[in-house]
mmCIF file of C-alpha atoms in Angstrom:
data_model
loop_
_atom_site.group_PDB
_atom_site.id
_atom_site.type_symbol
_atom_site.label_atom_id
_atom_site.label_comp_id
_atom_site.label_asym_id
_atom_site.label_seq_id
_atom_site.Cartn_x
_atom_site.Cartn_y
_atom_site.Cartn_z
ATOM 1 C CA UNK A 208 3.919 -4.351 15.563
ATOM 2 C CA UNK A 209 0.752 -3.359 13.811
ATOM 3 C CA UNK A 210 -1.482 -5.615 11.710
ATOM 4 C CA UNK A 211 -4.668 -5.331 9.690
ATOM 5 C CA UNK A 212 -7.446 -7.828 9.040
ATOM 6 C CA UNK A 213 -9.944 -7.572 6.239
ATOM 7 C CA UNK A 214 -12.210 -10.543 6.829
ATOM 8 C CA UNK A 215 -14.062 -10.414 3.518
ATOM 9 C CA UNK A 216 -12.104 -11.591 0.474
ATOM 10 C CA UNK A 217 -14.943 -10.834 -1.947
ATOM 11 C CA UNK A 218 -18.123 -8.815 -1.646
ATOM 12 C CA UNK A 219 -20.804 -8.540 -4.296
ATOM 13 C CA UNK A 220 -23.419 -5.809 -4.196
ATOM 14 C CA UNK A 221 -26.004 -4.555 -6.631
ATOM 15 C CA UNK A 222 -25.560 -1.174 -8.204
ATOM 16 C CA UNK A 223 -27.310 1.427 -6.062
ATOM 17 C CA UNK A 224 -27.108 -0.669 -2.920
ATOM 18 C CA UNK A 225 -25.172 0.363 0.151
ATOM 19 C CA UNK A 226 -21.734 -0.974 0.923
ATOM 20 C CA UNK A 227 -19.701 -1.661 4.034
ATOM 21 C CA UNK A 228 -16.198 -3.112 3.923
ATOM 22 C CA UNK A 229 -14.779 -4.299 7.205
ATOM 23 C CA UNK A 230 -11.351 -3.568 8.606
ATOM 24 C CA UNK A 231 -9.912 -4.459 12.003
ATOM 25 C CA UNK A 232 -6.501 -3.374 13.147
ATOM 26 C CA UNK A 233 -4.079 -4.249 15.877
ATOM 27 C CA UNK A 234 -1.778 -1.596 17.274
ATOM 28 C CA UNK A 235 -0.756 -0.619 20.761
ATOM 29 C CA UNK A 236 -1.382 3.087 20.439
ATOM 30 C CA UNK A 237 -3.653 5.276 18.359
ATOM 31 C CA UNK A 238 -3.047 4.264 14.774
ATOM 32 C CA UNK A 239 -3.126 6.202 11.570
ATOM 33 C CA UNK A 240 -5.655 4.456 9.327
ATOM 34 C CA UNK A 241 -6.118 4.516 5.586
ATOM 35 C CA UNK A 242 -8.304 3.096 2.870
ATOM 36 C CA UNK A 243 -6.912 2.697 -0.644
ATOM 37 C CA UNK A 244 -8.558 1.523 -3.847
ATOM 38 C CA UNK A 245 -6.857 -0.256 -6.718
ATOM 39 C CA UNK A 246 -8.635 -0.780 -10.015
ATOM 40 C CA UNK A 247 -7.429 -3.588 -12.305
ATOM 41 C CA UNK A 248 -4.024 -2.734 -13.737
ATOM 42 C CA UNK A 249 -4.005 0.605 -11.952
ATOM 43 C CA UNK A 250 -2.051 2.122 -9.121
ATOM 44 C CA UNK A 251 -3.193 2.792 -5.581
ATOM 45 C CA UNK A 252 -5.520 5.677 -4.900
ATOM 46 C CA UNK A 253 -6.083 7.050 -1.414
ATOM 47 C CA UNK A 254 -9.788 7.159 -0.537
ATOM 48 C CA UNK A 255 -9.531 8.583 2.965
ATOM 49 C CA UNK A 256 -7.460 8.622 6.098
ATOM 50 C CA UNK A 257 -7.852 9.017 9.843
ATOM 51 C CA UNK A 258 -5.216 10.664 11.957
ATOM 52 C CA UNK A 259 -7.159 12.126 14.877
ATOM 53 C CA UNK A 260 -10.249 14.148 15.726
ATOM 54 C CA UNK A 261 -13.677 13.359 14.325
ATOM 55 C CA UNK A 262 -14.009 9.604 14.114
ATOM 56 C CA UNK A 263 -16.206 9.777 11.014
ATOM 57 C CA UNK A 264 -14.075 10.737 8.046
ATOM 58 C CA UNK A 265 -15.204 11.647 4.582
ATOM 59 C CA UNK A 266 -13.252 10.679 1.521
ATOM 60 C CA UNK A 267 -13.383 10.908 -2.207
ATOM 61 C CA UNK A 268 -15.974 9.283 -4.481
ATOM 62 C CA UNK A 269 -18.648 9.432 -1.757
ATOM 63 C CA UNK A 270 -16.880 7.055 0.636
ATOM 64 C CA UNK A 271 -16.722 7.478 4.393
ATOM 65 C CA UNK A 272 -15.201 5.485 7.229
ATOM 66 C CA UNK A 273 -15.706 5.413 10.963
ATOM 67 C CA UNK A 274 -12.961 4.822 13.487
ATOM 68 C CA UNK A 275 -14.182 2.834 16.478
ATOM 69 C CA UNK A 276 -11.463 2.487 19.050
ATOM 70 C CA UNK A 277 -13.467 0.100 21.251
ATOM 71 C CA UNK A 278 -13.825 -2.325 18.358
ATOM 72 C CA UNK A 279 -10.409 -1.652 16.760
ATOM 73 C CA UNK A 280 -12.267 -1.120 13.520
ATOM 74 C CA UNK A 281 -12.208 1.286 10.618
ATOM 75 C CA UNK A 282 -15.005 0.180 8.294
ATOM 76 C CA UNK A 283 -15.509 1.767 4.906
ATOM 77 C CA UNK A 284 -19.016 2.682 3.768
ATOM 78 C CA UNK A 285 -20.802 4.075 0.765
ATOM 79 C CA UNK A 286 -24.566 4.680 0.651
ATOM 80 C CA UNK A 287 -25.018 3.893 -3.047
ATOM 81 C CA UNK A 288 -22.534 1.894 -5.084
ATOM 82 C CA UNK A 289 -21.804 2.662 -8.728
ATOM 83 C CA UNK A 290 -20.565 0.120 -11.256
ATOM 84 C CA UNK A 291 -17.281 2.022 -11.446
ATOM 85 C CA UNK A 292 -16.619 1.226 -7.786
ATOM 86 C CA UNK A 293 -15.729 -2.358 -8.684
ATOM 87 C CA UNK A 294 -12.115 -2.703 -7.581
ATOM 88 C CA UNK A 295 -9.842 -4.012 -4.851
ATOM 89 C CA UNK A 296 -9.982 -2.140 -1.558
ATOM 90 C CA UNK A 297 -7.152 -2.127 0.944
ATOM 91 C CA UNK A 298 -7.214 -1.010 4.532
ATOM 92 C CA UNK A 299 -3.859 0.006 5.972
ATOM 93 C CA UNK A 300 -2.479 1.053 9.328
ATOM 94 C CA UNK A 301 0.593 3.060 10.194
ATOM 95 C CA UNK A 302 2.218 3.160 13.554
ATOM 96 C CA UNK A 303 3.475 6.673 14.046
ATOM 97 C CA UNK A 304 6.245 5.562 16.293
ATOM 98 C CA UNK A 305 9.772 5.734 14.998
ATOM 99 C CA UNK A 306 9.166 3.289 12.149
ATOM 100 C CA UNK A 307 6.235 4.932 10.311
ATOM 101 C CA UNK A 308 5.674 1.644 8.518
ATOM 102 C CA UNK A 309 2.407 1.335 6.581
ATOM 103 C CA UNK A 310 0.997 -2.179 6.772
ATOM 104 C CA UNK A 311 -1.767 -3.358 4.468
ATOM 105 C CA UNK A 312 -4.627 -5.754 4.962
ATOM 106 C CA UNK A 313 -5.187 -8.577 2.511
ATOM 107 C CA UNK A 314 -7.766 -6.626 0.559
ATOM 108 C CA UNK A 315 -11.436 -7.007 -0.361
ATOM 109 C CA UNK A 316 -12.503 -7.367 -3.961
ATOM 110 C CA UNK A 317 -15.758 -5.567 -4.676
ATOM 111 C CA UNK A 318 -17.958 -6.837 -7.468
ATOM 112 C CA UNK A 319 -20.953 -4.767 -8.569
ATOM 113 C CA UNK A 320 -24.008 -6.388 -10.135
ATOM 114 C CA UNK A 321 -25.821 -4.335 -12.764
ATOM 115 C CA UNK B 180 2.187 15.836 -1.916
ATOM 116 C CA UNK B 181 5.373 14.332 -3.330
ATOM 117 C CA UNK B 182 5.666 13.091 -6.898
ATOM 118 C CA UNK B 183 7.470 9.798 -7.391
ATOM 119 C CA UNK B 184 9.116 8.650 -10.590
ATOM 120 C CA UNK B 185 9.759 4.929 -10.663
ATOM 121 C CA UNK B 186 11.756 3.195 -13.380
ATOM 122 C CA UNK B 187 11.415 0.926 -15.220
ATOM 123 C CA UNK B 188 7.650 0.668 -15.375
ATOM 124 C CA UNK B 189 7.872 -2.944 -16.478
ATOM 125 C CA UNK B 190 10.456 -5.510 -17.487
ATOM 126 C CA UNK B 191 10.748 -9.118 -18.518
ATOM 127 C CA UNK B 192 13.894 -10.775 -17.180
ATOM 128 C CA UNK B 193 15.598 -14.107 -17.433
ATOM 129 C CA UNK B 194 15.865 -16.235 -14.332
ATOM 130 C CA UNK B 195 19.174 -15.942 -12.554
ATOM 131 C CA UNK B 196 19.670 -12.307 -13.521
ATOM 132 C CA UNK B 197 19.178 -9.149 -11.434
ATOM 133 C CA UNK B 198 17.091 -6.031 -11.950
ATOM 134 C CA UNK B 199 17.566 -2.661 -10.303
ATOM 135 C CA UNK B 200 14.519 -0.446 -9.834
ATOM 136 C CA UNK B 201 14.923 3.274 -9.302
ATOM 137 C CA UNK B 202 12.738 5.592 -7.240
ATOM 138 C CA UNK B 203 13.154 9.349 -7.588
ATOM 139 C CA UNK B 204 11.156 11.806 -5.464
ATOM 140 C CA UNK B 205 10.692 15.469 -6.312
ATOM 141 C CA UNK B 206 11.303 16.597 -2.730
ATOM 142 C CA UNK B 207 13.392 15.534 0.214
ATOM 143 C CA UNK B 208 11.684 12.874 2.279
ATOM 144 C CA UNK B 209 12.694 11.150 5.461
ATOM 145 C CA UNK B 210 10.777 7.909 5.158
ATOM 146 C CA UNK B 211 11.005 5.793 2.027
ATOM 147 C CA UNK B 212 9.732 2.250 1.668
ATOM 148 C CA UNK B 213 9.715 -0.595 -0.825
ATOM 149 C CA UNK B 214 6.740 -2.924 -1.286
ATOM 150 C CA UNK B 215 5.997 -6.050 -3.276
ATOM 151 C CA UNK B 216 2.592 -6.939 -4.668
ATOM 152 C CA UNK B 217 2.421 -10.479 -5.911
ATOM 153 C CA UNK B 218 -0.286 -11.340 -8.477
ATOM 154 C CA UNK B 219 -3.714 -11.101 -6.920
ATOM 155 C CA UNK B 220 -2.272 -10.241 -3.519
ATOM 156 C CA UNK B 221 -1.976 -7.263 -1.237
ATOM 157 C CA UNK B 222 1.070 -5.105 -0.717
ATOM 158 C CA UNK B 223 3.814 -6.514 1.468
ATOM 159 C CA UNK B 224 6.449 -4.265 2.952
ATOM 160 C CA UNK B 225 9.953 -5.356 1.938
ATOM 161 C CA UNK B 226 12.041 -2.788 3.761
ATOM 162 C CA UNK B 227 12.506 0.766 4.915
ATOM 163 C CA UNK B 228 15.216 2.516 2.931
ATOM 164 C CA UNK B 229 17.405 4.490 5.322
ATOM 165 C CA UNK B 230 19.446 7.383 4.043
ATOM 166 C CA UNK B 231 23.149 6.750 4.463
ATOM 167 C CA UNK B 232 22.780 3.432 6.256
ATOM 168 C CA UNK B 233 21.608 -0.128 5.706
ATOM 169 C CA UNK B 234 17.943 -0.689 4.986
ATOM 170 C CA UNK B 235 15.668 -2.188 7.627
ATOM 171 C CA UNK B 236 14.180 -5.417 6.281
ATOM 172 C CA UNK B 237 10.891 -7.027 7.219
ATOM 173 C CA UNK B 238 10.640 -10.640 8.213
ATOM 174 C CA UNK B 239 11.079 -12.887 5.202
ATOM 175 C CA UNK B 240 13.185 -10.431 3.208
ATOM 176 C CA UNK B 241 16.976 -10.377 3.215
ATOM 177 C CA UNK B 242 19.603 -7.991 1.966
ATOM 178 C CA UNK B 243 21.299 -10.556 -0.280
ATOM 179 C CA UNK B 244 18.103 -11.000 -2.267
ATOM 180 C CA UNK B 245 16.826 -7.414 -2.162
ATOM 181 C CA UNK B 246 19.746 -5.014 -1.730
ATOM 182 C CA UNK B 247 18.611 -1.429 -1.285
ATOM 183 C CA UNK B 248 20.538 1.774 -1.613
ATOM 184 C CA UNK B 249 19.551 5.252 -0.505
ATOM 185 C CA UNK B 250 22.350 7.703 -1.124
ATOM 186 C CA UNK B 251 20.294 10.837 -0.411
ATOM 187 C CA UNK B 252 16.848 12.044 0.648
ATOM 188 C CA UNK B 253 15.320 11.970 -2.841
ATOM 189 C CA UNK B 254 16.536 8.711 -4.401
ATOM 190 C CA UNK B 255 16.579 4.985 -3.714
ATOM 191 C CA UNK B 256 17.108 1.762 -5.616
ATOM 192 C CA UNK B 257 15.860 -1.756 -5.028
ATOM 193 C CA UNK B 258 17.639 -4.672 -6.689
ATOM 194 C CA UNK B 259 15.935 -8.007 -7.140
ATOM 195 C CA UNK B 260 18.827 -10.471 -7.277
ATOM 196 C CA UNK B 261 19.179 -13.932 -8.780
ATOM 197 C CA UNK B 262 15.586 -13.811 -9.956
ATOM 198 C CA UNK B 263 13.230 -16.751 -10.222
ATOM 199 C CA UNK B 264 9.669 -16.858 -11.591
ATOM 200 C CA UNK B 265 8.414 -16.505 -8.002
ATOM 201 C CA UNK B 266 9.813 -12.959 -8.016
ATOM 202 C CA UNK B 267 7.305 -11.936 -10.678
ATOM 203 C CA UNK B 268 5.430 -9.123 -8.952
ATOM 204 C CA UNK B 269 4.798 -5.429 -8.940
ATOM 205 C CA UNK B 270 7.379 -3.562 -6.889
ATOM 206 C CA UNK B 271 6.397 -0.171 -5.495
ATOM 207 C CA UNK B 272 8.256 2.665 -3.879
ATOM 208 C CA UNK B 273 6.471 4.758 -1.254
ATOM 209 C CA UNK B 274 7.313 7.849 0.743
ATOM 210 C CA UNK B 275 5.821 9.394 3.848
ATOM 211 C CA UNK B 276 5.887 13.095 4.512
ATOM 212 C CA UNK B 277 4.935 14.189 7.990
ATOM 213 C CA UNK B 278 2.093 16.636 8.084
ATOM 214 C CA UNK B 279 1.107 15.913 4.514
ATOM 215 C CA UNK B 280 -1.484 13.529 3.154
ATOM 216 C CA UNK B 281 0.245 10.460 4.458
ATOM 217 C CA UNK B 282 1.857 8.077 2.038
ATOM 218 C CA UNK B 283 2.508 8.534 -1.662
ATOM 219 C CA UNK B 284 3.161 5.583 -3.954
ATOM 220 C CA UNK B 285 5.019 5.289 -7.201
ATOM 221 C CA UNK B 286 3.259 3.776 -10.174
ATOM 222 C CA UNK B 287 5.163 0.542 -9.674
ATOM 223 C CA UNK B 288 7.463 -1.739 -11.642
ATOM 224 C CA UNK B 289 5.791 -4.793 -13.120
ATOM 225 C CA UNK B 290 8.416 -7.538 -13.200
ATOM 226 C CA UNK B 291 8.009 -10.812 -15.066
ATOM 227 C CA UNK B 292 10.703 -13.459 -14.677
ATOM 228 C CA UNK B 293 10.849 -16.151 -17.336
#
């Protein structure tokens, strides 16, 4: 069964600073990996996904993530954070075996200092 | 990508009662899932809704508490039975379409049990 670890519960960065949110997964085969964002009181929005191919994937809102198989990681990055990026970020992994279940990490809350 | 209509969007229920949540998709999908998001928490998979057969429940979730129906490839219901305040959560329907953008989520049902 797959699992996801997001080791940082909260992260605070200053506006304009760079950001990296960590995600480690556990899955026996090549996983499908996702990052979602959830603003307060809002639904889930897909930022980016990795299925195969280029291990550096670009997403919306200037986010990118890099799949590193050797480290079982899929960290999310952004070179310059905007105040509107303050939200909860979820990493998720799907095992594309017969179950197709999408399992979420515990989330990282991003706070942005003015 | 698929469009999901989830009803009701919110409800306040008395303890001991049951609530049925509906999920309608605008296209036929194979994989349909139900999630729970407790206050301040991540999304936890409740079950996979299987068309024409019993749902597949995750550890910690049982059919007596969360009966699920899926009569066809576009519709499913989740019932939260014999509710207690601990069932106060957001419940979300999700579908996966192979070859598409991955997983689509409904806007959720915000349930408060008093």
